[in-house]
CSV table of C-alpha atoms in Angstrom, one decimal:
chain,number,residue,atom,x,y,z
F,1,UNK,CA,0.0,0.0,0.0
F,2,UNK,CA,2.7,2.2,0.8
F,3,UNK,CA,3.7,1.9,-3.1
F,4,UNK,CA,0.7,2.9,-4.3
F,5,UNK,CA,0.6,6.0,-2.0
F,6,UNK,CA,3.8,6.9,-3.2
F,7,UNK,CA,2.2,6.7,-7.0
F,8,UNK,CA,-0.4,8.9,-5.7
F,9,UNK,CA,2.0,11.0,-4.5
F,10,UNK,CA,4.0,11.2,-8.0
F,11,UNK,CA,0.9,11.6,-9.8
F,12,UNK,CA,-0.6,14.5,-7.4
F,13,UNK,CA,3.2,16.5,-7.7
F,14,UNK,CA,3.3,16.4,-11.5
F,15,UNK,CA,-0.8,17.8,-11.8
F,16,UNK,CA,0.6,20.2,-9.2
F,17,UNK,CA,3.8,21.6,-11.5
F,18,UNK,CA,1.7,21.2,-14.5
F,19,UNK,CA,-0.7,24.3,-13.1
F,20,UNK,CA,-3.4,23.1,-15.0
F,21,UNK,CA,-5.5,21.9,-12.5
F,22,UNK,CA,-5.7,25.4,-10.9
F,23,UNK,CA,-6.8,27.4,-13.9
F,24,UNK,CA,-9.2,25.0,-15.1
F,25,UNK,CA,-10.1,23.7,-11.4
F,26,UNK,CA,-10.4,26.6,-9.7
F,27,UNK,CA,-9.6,30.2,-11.5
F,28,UNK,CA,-12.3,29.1,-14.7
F,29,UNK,CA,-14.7,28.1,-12.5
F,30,UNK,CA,-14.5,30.9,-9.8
F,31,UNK,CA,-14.7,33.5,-12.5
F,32,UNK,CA,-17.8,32.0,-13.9
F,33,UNK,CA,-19.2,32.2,-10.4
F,34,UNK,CA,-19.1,35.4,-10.2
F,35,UNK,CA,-20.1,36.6,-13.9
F,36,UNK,CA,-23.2,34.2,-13.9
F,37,UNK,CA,-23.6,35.6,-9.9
F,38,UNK,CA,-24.0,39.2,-11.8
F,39,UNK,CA,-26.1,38.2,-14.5
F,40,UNK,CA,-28.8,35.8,-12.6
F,41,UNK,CA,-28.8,36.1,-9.0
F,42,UNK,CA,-30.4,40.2,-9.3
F,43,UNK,CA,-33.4,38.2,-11.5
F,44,UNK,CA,-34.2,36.5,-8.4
F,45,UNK,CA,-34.6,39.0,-6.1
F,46,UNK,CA,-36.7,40.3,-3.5
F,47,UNK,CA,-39.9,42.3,-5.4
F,48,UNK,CA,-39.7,46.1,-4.6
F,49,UNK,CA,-42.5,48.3,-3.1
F,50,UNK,CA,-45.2,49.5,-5.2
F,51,UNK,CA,-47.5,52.0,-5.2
F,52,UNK,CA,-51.2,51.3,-6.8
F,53,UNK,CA,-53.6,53.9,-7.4
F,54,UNK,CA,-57.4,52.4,-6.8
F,55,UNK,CA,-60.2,54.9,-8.3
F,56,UNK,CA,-63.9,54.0,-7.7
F,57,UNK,CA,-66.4,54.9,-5.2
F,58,UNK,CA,-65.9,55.0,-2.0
F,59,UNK,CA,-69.0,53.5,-0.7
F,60,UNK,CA,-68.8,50.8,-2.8
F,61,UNK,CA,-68.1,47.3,-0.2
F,62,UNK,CA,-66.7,45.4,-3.5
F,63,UNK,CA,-64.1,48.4,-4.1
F,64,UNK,CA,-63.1,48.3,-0.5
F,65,UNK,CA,-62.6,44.5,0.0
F,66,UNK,CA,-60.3,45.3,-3.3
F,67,UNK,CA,-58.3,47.9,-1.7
F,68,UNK,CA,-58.2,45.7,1.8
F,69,UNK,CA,-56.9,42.7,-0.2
F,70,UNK,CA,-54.0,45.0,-2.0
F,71,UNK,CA,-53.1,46.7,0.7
F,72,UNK,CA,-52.7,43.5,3.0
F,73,UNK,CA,-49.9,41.7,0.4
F,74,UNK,CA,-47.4,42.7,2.7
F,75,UNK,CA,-45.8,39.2,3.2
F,76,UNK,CA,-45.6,38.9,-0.7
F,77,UNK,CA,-45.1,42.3,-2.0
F,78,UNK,CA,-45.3,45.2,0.1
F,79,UNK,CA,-48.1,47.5,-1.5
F,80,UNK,CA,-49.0,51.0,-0.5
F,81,UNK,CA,-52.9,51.8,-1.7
F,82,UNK,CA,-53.3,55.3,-2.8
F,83,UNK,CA,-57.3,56.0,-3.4
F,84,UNK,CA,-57.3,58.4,-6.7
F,85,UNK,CA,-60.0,59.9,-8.8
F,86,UNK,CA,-60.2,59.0,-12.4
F,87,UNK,CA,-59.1,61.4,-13.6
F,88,UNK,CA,-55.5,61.4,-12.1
F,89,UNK,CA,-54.7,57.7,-12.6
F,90,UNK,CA,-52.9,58.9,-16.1
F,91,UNK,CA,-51.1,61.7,-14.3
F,92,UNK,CA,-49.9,59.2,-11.5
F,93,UNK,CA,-48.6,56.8,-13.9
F,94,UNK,CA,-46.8,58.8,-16.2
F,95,UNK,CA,-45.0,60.8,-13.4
F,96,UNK,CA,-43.8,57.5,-11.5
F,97,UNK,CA,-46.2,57.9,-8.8
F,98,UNK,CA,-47.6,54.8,-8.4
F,99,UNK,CA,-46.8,51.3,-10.6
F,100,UNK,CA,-50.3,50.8,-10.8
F,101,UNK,CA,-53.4,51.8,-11.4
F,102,UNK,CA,-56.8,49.9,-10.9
F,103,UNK,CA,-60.5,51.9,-12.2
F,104,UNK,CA,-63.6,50.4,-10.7
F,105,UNK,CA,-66.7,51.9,-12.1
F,106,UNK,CA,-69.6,53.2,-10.3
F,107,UNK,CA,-72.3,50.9,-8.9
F,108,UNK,CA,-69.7,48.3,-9.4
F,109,UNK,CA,-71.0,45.4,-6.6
F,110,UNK,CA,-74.7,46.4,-8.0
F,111,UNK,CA,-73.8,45.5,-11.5
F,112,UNK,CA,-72.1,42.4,-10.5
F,113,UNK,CA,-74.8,41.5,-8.2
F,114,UNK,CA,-77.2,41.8,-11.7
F,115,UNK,CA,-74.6,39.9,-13.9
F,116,UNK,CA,-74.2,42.9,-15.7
F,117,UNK,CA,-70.1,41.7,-16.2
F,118,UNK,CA,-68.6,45.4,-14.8
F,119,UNK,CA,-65.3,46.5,-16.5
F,120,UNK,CA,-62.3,46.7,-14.4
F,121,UNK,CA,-59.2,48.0,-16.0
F,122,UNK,CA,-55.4,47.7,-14.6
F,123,UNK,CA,-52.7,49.7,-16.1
F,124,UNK,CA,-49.0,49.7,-15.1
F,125,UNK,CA,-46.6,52.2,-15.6
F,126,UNK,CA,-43.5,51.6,-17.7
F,127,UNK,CA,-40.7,51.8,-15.0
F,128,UNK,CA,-43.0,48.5,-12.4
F,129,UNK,CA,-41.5,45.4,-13.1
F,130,UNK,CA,-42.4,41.7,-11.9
F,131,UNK,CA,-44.3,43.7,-9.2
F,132,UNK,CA,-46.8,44.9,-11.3
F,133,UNK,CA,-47.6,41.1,-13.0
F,134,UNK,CA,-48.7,40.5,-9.2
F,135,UNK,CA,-50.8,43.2,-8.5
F,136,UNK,CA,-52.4,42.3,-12.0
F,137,UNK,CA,-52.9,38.4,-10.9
F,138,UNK,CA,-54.0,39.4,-7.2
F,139,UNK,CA,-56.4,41.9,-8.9
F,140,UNK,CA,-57.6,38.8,-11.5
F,141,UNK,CA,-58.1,36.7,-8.1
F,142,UNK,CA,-59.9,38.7,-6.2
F,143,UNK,CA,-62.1,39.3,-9.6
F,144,UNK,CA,-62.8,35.9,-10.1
F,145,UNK,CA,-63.8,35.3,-6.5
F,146,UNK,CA,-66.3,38.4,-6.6
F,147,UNK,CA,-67.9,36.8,-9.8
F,148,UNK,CA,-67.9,33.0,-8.2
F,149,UNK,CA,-69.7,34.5,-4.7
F,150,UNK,CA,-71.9,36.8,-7.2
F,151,UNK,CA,-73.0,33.5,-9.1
F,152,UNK,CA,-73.5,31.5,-6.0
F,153,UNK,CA,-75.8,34.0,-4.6
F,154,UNK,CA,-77.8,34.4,-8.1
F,155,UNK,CA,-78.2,30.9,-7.9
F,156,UNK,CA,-79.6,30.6,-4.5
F,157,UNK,CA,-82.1,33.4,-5.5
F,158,UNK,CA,-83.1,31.5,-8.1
F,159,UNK,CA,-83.8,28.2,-5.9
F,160,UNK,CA,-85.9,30.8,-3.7
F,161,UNK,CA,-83.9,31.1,-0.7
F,162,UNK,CA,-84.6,34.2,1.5
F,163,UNK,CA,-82.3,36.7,2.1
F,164,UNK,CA,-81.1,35.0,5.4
F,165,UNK,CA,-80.1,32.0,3.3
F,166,UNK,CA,-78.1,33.6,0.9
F,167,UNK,CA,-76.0,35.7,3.0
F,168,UNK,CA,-75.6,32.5,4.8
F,169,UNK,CA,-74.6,30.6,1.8
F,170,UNK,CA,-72.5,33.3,1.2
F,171,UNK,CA,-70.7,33.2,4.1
F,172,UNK,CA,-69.5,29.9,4.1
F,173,UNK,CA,-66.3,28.6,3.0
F,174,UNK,CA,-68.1,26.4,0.1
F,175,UNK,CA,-68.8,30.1,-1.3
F,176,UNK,CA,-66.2,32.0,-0.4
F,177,UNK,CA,-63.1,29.6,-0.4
F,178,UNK,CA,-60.8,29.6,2.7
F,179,UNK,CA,-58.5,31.9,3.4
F,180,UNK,CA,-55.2,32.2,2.1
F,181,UNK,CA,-52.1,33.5,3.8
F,182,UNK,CA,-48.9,34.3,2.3
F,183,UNK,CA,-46.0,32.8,4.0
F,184,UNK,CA,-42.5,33.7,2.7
F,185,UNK,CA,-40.8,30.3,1.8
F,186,UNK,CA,-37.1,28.7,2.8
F,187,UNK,CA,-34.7,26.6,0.7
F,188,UNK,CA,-34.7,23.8,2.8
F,189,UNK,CA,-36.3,21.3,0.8
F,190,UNK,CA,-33.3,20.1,-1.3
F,191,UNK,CA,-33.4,23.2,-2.8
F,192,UNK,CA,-30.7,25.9,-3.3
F,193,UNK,CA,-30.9,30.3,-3.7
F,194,UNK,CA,-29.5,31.8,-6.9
F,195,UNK,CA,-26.9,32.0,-5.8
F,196,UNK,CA,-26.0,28.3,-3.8
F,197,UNK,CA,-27.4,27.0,-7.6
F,198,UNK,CA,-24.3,28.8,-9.4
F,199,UNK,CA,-21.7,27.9,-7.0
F,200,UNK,CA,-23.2,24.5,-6.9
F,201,UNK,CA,-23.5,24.1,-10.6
F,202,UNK,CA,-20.0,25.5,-11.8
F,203,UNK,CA,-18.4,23.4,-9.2
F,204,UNK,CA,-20.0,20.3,-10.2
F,205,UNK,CA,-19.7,21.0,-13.4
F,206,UNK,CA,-15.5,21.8,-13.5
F,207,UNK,CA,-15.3,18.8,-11.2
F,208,UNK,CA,-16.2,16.5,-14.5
F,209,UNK,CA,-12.9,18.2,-15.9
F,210,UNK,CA,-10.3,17.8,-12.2
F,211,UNK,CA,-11.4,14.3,-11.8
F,212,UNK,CA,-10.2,13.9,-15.4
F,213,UNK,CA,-6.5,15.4,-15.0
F,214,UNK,CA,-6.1,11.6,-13.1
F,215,UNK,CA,-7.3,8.6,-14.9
F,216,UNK,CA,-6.9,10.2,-18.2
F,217,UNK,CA,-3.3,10.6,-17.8
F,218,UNK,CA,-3.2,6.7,-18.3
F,219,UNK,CA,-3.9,7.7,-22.1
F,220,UNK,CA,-1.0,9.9,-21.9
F,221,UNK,CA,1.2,7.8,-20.3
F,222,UNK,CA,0.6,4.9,-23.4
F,223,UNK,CA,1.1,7.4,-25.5
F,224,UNK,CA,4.9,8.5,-24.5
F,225,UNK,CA,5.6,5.1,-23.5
F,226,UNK,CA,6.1,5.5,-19.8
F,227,UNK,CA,2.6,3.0,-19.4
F,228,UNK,CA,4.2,-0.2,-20.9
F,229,UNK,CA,6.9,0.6,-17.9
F,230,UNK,CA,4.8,0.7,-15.3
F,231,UNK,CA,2.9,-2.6,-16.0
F,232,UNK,CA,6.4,-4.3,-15.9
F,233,UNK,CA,7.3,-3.4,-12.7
F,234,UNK,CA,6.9,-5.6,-9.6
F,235,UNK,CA,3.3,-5.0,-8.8
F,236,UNK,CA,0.1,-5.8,-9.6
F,237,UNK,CA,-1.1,-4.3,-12.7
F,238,UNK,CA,-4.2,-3.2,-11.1
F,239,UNK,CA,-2.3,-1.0,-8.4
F,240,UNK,CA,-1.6,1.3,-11.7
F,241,UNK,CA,-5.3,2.5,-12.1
F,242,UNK,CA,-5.8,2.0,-8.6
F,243,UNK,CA,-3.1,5.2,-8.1
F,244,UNK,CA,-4.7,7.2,-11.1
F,245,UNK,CA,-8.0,7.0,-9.9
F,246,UNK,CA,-6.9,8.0,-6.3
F,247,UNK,CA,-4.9,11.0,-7.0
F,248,UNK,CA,-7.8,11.7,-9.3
F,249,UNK,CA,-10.1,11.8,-6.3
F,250,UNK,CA,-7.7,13.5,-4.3
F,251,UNK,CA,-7.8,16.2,-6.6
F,252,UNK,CA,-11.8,16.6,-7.2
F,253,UNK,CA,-12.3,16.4,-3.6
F,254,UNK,CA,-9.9,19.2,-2.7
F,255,UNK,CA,-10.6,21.3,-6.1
F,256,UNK,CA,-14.2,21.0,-5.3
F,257,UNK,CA,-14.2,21.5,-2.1
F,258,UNK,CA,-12.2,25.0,-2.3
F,259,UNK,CA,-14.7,25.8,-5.0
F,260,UNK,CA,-17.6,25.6,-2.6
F,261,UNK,CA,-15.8,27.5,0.7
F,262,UNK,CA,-14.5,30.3,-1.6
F,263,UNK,CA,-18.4,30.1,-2.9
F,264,UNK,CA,-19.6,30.3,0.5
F,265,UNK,CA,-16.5,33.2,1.4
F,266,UNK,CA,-17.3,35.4,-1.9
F,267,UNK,CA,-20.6,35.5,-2.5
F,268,UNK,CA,-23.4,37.0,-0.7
F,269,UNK,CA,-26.5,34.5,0.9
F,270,UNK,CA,-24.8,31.0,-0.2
F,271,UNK,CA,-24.9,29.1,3.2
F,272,UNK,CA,-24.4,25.4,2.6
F,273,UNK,CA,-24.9,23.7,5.5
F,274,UNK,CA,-22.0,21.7,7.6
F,275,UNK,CA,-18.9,21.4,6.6
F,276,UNK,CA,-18.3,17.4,7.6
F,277,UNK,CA,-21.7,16.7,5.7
F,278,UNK,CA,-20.7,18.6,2.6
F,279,UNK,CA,-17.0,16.5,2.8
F,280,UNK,CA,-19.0,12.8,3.3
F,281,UNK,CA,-20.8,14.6,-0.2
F,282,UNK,CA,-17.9,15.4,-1.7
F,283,UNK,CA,-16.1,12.2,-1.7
F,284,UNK,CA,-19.2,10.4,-2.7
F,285,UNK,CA,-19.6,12.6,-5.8
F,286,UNK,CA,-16.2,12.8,-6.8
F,287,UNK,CA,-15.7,8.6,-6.9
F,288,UNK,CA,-18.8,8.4,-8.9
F,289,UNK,CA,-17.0,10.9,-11.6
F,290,UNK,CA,-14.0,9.6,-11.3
F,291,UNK,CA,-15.3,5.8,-12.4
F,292,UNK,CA,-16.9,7.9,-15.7
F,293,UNK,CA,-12.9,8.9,-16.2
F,294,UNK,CA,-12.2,4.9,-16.6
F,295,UNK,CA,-14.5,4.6,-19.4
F,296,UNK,CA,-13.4,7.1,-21.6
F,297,UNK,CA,-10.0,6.0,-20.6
F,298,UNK,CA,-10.5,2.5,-21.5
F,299,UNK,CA,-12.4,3.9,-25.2
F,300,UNK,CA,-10.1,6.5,-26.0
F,301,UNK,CA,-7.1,5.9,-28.5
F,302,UNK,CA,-5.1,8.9,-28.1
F,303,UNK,CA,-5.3,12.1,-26.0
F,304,UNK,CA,-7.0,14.3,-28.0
F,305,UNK,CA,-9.9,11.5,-27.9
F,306,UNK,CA,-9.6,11.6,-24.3
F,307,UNK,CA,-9.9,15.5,-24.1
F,308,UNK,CA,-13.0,15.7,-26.4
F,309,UNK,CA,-14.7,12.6,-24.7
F,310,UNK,CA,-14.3,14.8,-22.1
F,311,UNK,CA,-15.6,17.7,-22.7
F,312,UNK,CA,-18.6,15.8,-24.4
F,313,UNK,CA,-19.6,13.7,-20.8
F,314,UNK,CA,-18.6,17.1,-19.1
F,315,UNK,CA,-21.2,19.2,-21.1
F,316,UNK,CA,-23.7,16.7,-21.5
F,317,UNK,CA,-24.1,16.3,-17.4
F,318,UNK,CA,-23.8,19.6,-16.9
F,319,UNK,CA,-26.2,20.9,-18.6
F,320,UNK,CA,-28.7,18.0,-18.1
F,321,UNK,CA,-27.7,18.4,-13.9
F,322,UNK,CA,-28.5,22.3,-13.6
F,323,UNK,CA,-25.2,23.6,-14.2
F,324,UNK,CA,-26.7,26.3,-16.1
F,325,UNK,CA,-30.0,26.5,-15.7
F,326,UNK,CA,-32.5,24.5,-13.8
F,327,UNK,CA,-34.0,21.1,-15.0
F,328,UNK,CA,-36.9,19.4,-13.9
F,329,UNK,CA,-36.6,16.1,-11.9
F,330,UNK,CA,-39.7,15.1,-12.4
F,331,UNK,CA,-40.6,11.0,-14.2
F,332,UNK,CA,-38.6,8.5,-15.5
F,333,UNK,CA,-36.0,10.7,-17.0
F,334,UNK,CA,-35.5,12.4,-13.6
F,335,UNK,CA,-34.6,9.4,-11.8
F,336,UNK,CA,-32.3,8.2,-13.9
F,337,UNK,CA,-30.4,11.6,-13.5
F,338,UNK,CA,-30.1,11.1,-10.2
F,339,UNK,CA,-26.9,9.3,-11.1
F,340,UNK,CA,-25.4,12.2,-12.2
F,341,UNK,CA,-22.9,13.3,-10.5
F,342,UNK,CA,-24.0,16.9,-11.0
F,343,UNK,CA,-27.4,16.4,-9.9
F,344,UNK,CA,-26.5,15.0,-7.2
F,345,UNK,CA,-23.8,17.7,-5.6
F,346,UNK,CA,-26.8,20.2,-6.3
F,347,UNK,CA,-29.5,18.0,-4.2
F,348,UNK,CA,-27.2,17.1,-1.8
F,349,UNK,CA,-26.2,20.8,-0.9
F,350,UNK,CA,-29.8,21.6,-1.0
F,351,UNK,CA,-30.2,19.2,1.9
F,352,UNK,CA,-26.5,20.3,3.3
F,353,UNK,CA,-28.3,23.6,3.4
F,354,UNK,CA,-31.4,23.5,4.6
F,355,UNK,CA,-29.8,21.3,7.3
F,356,UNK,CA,-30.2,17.8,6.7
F,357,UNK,CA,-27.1,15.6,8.1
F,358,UNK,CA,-25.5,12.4,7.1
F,359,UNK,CA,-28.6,10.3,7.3
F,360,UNK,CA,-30.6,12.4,4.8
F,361,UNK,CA,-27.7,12.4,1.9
F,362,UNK,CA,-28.2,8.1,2.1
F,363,UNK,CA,-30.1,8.5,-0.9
F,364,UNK,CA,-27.7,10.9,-2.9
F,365,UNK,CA,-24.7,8.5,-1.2
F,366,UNK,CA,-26.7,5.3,-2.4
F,367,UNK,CA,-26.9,6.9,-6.0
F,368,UNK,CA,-23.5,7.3,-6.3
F,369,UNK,CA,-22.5,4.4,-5.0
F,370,UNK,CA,-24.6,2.8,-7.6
F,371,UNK,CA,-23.1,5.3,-10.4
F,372,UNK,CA,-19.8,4.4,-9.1
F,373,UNK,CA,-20.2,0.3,-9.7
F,374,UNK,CA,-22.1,0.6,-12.9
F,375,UNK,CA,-19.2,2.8,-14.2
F,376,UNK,CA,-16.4,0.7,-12.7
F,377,UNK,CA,-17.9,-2.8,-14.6
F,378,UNK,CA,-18.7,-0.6,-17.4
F,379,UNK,CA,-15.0,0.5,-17.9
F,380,UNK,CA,-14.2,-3.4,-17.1
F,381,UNK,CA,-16.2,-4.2,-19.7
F,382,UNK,CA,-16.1,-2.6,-22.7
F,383,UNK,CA,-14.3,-3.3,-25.8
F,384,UNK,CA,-11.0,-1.2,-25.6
F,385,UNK,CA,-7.5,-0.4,-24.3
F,386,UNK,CA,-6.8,-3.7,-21.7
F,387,UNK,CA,-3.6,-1.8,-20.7
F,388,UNK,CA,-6.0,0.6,-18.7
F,389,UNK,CA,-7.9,-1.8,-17.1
């Protein structure tokens, strides 16, 4: 054993003089870190105050529950109701006082009470952004719920109920619905911010690329020769891999690892979770990757093959594990890539970071283990170099 650490050890000094490993394991991915951080994370932010102007009559009840319901969106969007006459709403808008602007018309609740259908328009100004689309869709609720208890309550007329029985048809939940409360959510259900997404991504994605600077050396090696030496010397043939694949998870771990704590250091609202649970994560991830590296290995006739295998897998999981963008996990096809080793760093830090320990990650840590077997017999088994495996 002590031979094969001191392979390790000669394989982990030469990717260190080579400098390779730091730009593409940790200077590419830290500056896509922080341009995708400056493009993406400000699309996800909080939703700034608004202003919405509500003209109608003031006696009218359905125009007040309107202004009641805008003006209590605090938890969602905080909304300031300014009452306005008609008139104004165009004057408000186009200086920037308000975002929004709703017109009731007069005898508003009579007309709906008749099923006359009442007009209600919403205007935004140019300068609201997403804030505006939920003052429109709050606005198209509370509509929808006015028309639903107006429809109820024509219908009970119609059956001949009294006016007892209506308003007590009205009142009930069948009629009006329940209540609904907004409640600000958490990532803590295997899901990451903006933010924890990008760090997590980049690094899972660059760690398909360190994990490679191993086990693809053994292409490298055949190539100048050196290979054919090291399969003659005194010790099991299998000890050769054995020493590329560990120095290859020596470096992902560490490479991935200082990708996530500099994430964590650098960047604004990315909290992980514990560092011992991210590590048992790490090394889980990094073997199953590290078992893809054998089958190209095994496939690949020269280095250049190796290098664009690589970058093929690389991409490929990548993007399909959220690197770039989110993808659904939803069916078939999202179980199956729960093998990948991208998806899984991502759902295991959302756990990490909404504070799940060891036990949680068993089934991230049983799909890798599974990732890393079917890859190890793959590479075993598959036509190709025998001098790698």
């Amino acid at each position: 054993m002590r031979r094969v650490l001191v392979m390790v050890g000669s394989d982990l000094r030469q990717q260190v003089l080579d400098r390779s490993v730091f730009i593409f394991g940790l200077a590419v991915p830290l500056a896509l870190m922080w341009v995708f951080s400056l493009v993406f994370a400000p699309l996800t932010q909080d939703l700034e105050p608004v202003s919405v102007a509500v003209s109608g009559p003031a006696d009218d009840p359905l125009t007040q529950t309107l202004r009641e319901t805008l003006g209590g969106l605090d938890g969602a969007v905080d909304v300031t109701v300014v009452e306005a006459e008609p008139a104004d709403v165009p004057g408000l808008l186009d200086d920037g006082e308000v975002g929004a602007a709703v017109a009731v018309p007069a005898g508003f609740s009579g007309a709906l009470a008749d099923g006359a259908a009442p007009s209600v328009r919403v205007r935004l100004s140019d300068s609201v952004g997403l804030e505006g689309d939920v003052v429109t869709a709050v606005v198209d609720g509370v509509l929808r719920q006015f028309t639903a208890t107006a429809r109820t309550a024509a219908a009970a007329e119609e059956l001949g109920a009294g006016p007892g029985q209506v308003e007590a048809a009205l009142s009930s939940d069948d009629a009006t619905g329940p209540s609904v409360r907004w409640t600000a959510g958490a990532a803590d259900d295997e899901q990451l911010s903006a933010r924890e997404g990008i760090v997590a991504g980049q690094a899972g994605f660059f760690l398909l690329f360190t994990v490679g600077f191993g086990v693809l050396g053994l292409v490298v090696e055949r190539e100048w020769g050196t290979l054919a030496r090291l399969l003659s010397m005194p010790i099991p043939a299998w000890w050769v891999p054995l020493s590329k694949g560990l120095s290859s998870w020596v470096l992902g771990v560490l490479a991935t690892g200082v990708l996530l704590l500099a994430g964590a250091v650098l960047f604004d609202d990315v909290h992980l979770g514990s560092p011992g649970v991210i590590a048992v994560l790490l090394m889980a991830v990094v073997a199953a990757a590290t078992s893809i590296m054998f089958v190209i290995a095994r496939v690949a006739r020269t280095a250049e093959q190796a290098g664009v295998a690589q970058t093929i897998v690389a991409i490929t999981l990548g993007m399909s594990g959220g690197s770039f963008f989110r993808v659904g996990s939803e069916g078939v096809l999202g179980q199956v890539l729960q093998l990948n080793p991208v998806t899984a760093l991502g759902r295991g830090l959302g756990i990490t970071s909404g504070g799940g320990g060891v036990t949680d990650l068993l089934p991230v840590l049983a799909a890798m283990g599974l990732m890393c077997v079917a890859m190890t017999a793959l590479a075993v088994l598959v036509p190709g170099r025998r001098d790698v495996l």
